[in-house]
Amino acid sequence: MAAIDNGEAPDRETLKGAVRELLQALAAKAPGHTVEVRVPPYGAVQCVEGPRHRRGTPPNVVECQPLVFLLLATGRTAWQEAVATGKVAASGQRADLSRLLPIATPGGEPLGE
């Protein structure tokens, strides 16, 4: 987050680690298999309680770039703004993650439950 605050892009390994950690935190906060959250090329998780998806493309998919995911996960960007501006692709009636975000402080520290 320090690199982002300084107007720089985080190095690839740091970005990858942060995205993976935050994806796991999201899956822990909302366990389930109804929504697939994709942050290529670093990872994807299934989360949110509800009907389980078994084959093919899931009906509820959220996808965004790694930096966008970091900004969403830390509350630096609002869900509605990211979707409205096309920074997040969200399909399916259960794909709204606004009630689950942020999952970390603006500095990147995990939020306590």
Coordinates of C-alpha atoms in Angstrom, one line a residue, residues 8-63:
E8 CA 4.0 3.7 -7.8
A9 CA 3.0 0.2 -8.8
P10 CA 3.9 -2.5 -6.2
D11 CA 6.5 -5.0 -7.4
R12 CA 5.0 -8.2 -8.9
E13 CA 5.8 -10.5 -6.0
T14 CA 4.4 -8.1 -3.4
L15 CA 1.2 -7.6 -5.4
K16 CA 0.8 -11.3 -5.9
G17 CA 1.2 -12.0 -2.2
A18 CA -1.2 -9.2 -1.2
V19 CA -3.9 -10.3 -3.7
R20 CA -3.7 -14.0 -2.6
E21 CA -3.8 -13.0 1.1
L22 CA -6.8 -10.8 0.6
L23 CA -8.6 -13.4 -1.5
Q24 CA -8.2 -15.9 1.3
A25 CA -9.5 -13.3 3.8
L26 CA -12.5 -12.8 1.7
A27 CA -13.2 -16.5 1.5
A28 CA -12.8 -16.8 5.3
K29 CA -15.2 -13.9 5.8
A30 CA -17.9 -15.3 3.5
P31 CA -17.4 -19.0 3.2
G32 CA -19.3 -20.8 0.5
H33 CA -19.2 -21.7 -3.2
T34 CA -21.8 -19.4 -4.8
V35 CA -19.6 -16.6 -6.1
E36 CA -16.3 -17.0 -7.9
V37 CA -13.9 -14.0 -7.4
R38 CA -11.2 -13.9 -10.0
V39 CA -8.1 -11.6 -9.9
P40 CA -6.0 -12.8 -12.8
P41 CA -3.2 -13.8 -13.0
Y42 CA -2.8 -14.2 -9.2
G43 CA -5.8 -16.2 -8.0
A44 CA -9.4 -16.9 -7.6
V45 CA -11.6 -18.1 -4.7
Q46 CA -15.2 -19.2 -4.3
C47 CA -17.1 -17.6 -1.5
V48 CA -20.6 -16.6 -0.3
E49 CA -23.1 -19.1 1.1
G50 CA -25.8 -20.4 -1.2
P51 CA -26.2 -22.9 -4.0
R52 CA -23.0 -24.7 -4.9
H53 CA -21.8 -24.4 -8.5
R54 CA -20.5 -27.7 -9.9
R55 CA -19.5 -27.4 -13.6
G56 CA -18.8 -24.9 -16.3
T57 CA -18.7 -21.2 -15.9
P58 CA -20.3 -20.2 -12.5
P59 CA -23.4 -18.1 -12.7
N60 CA -22.0 -15.5 -10.2
V61 CA -18.6 -14.2 -11.1
V62 CA -16.6 -11.2 -10.0
E63 CA -13.4 -10.3 -11.9

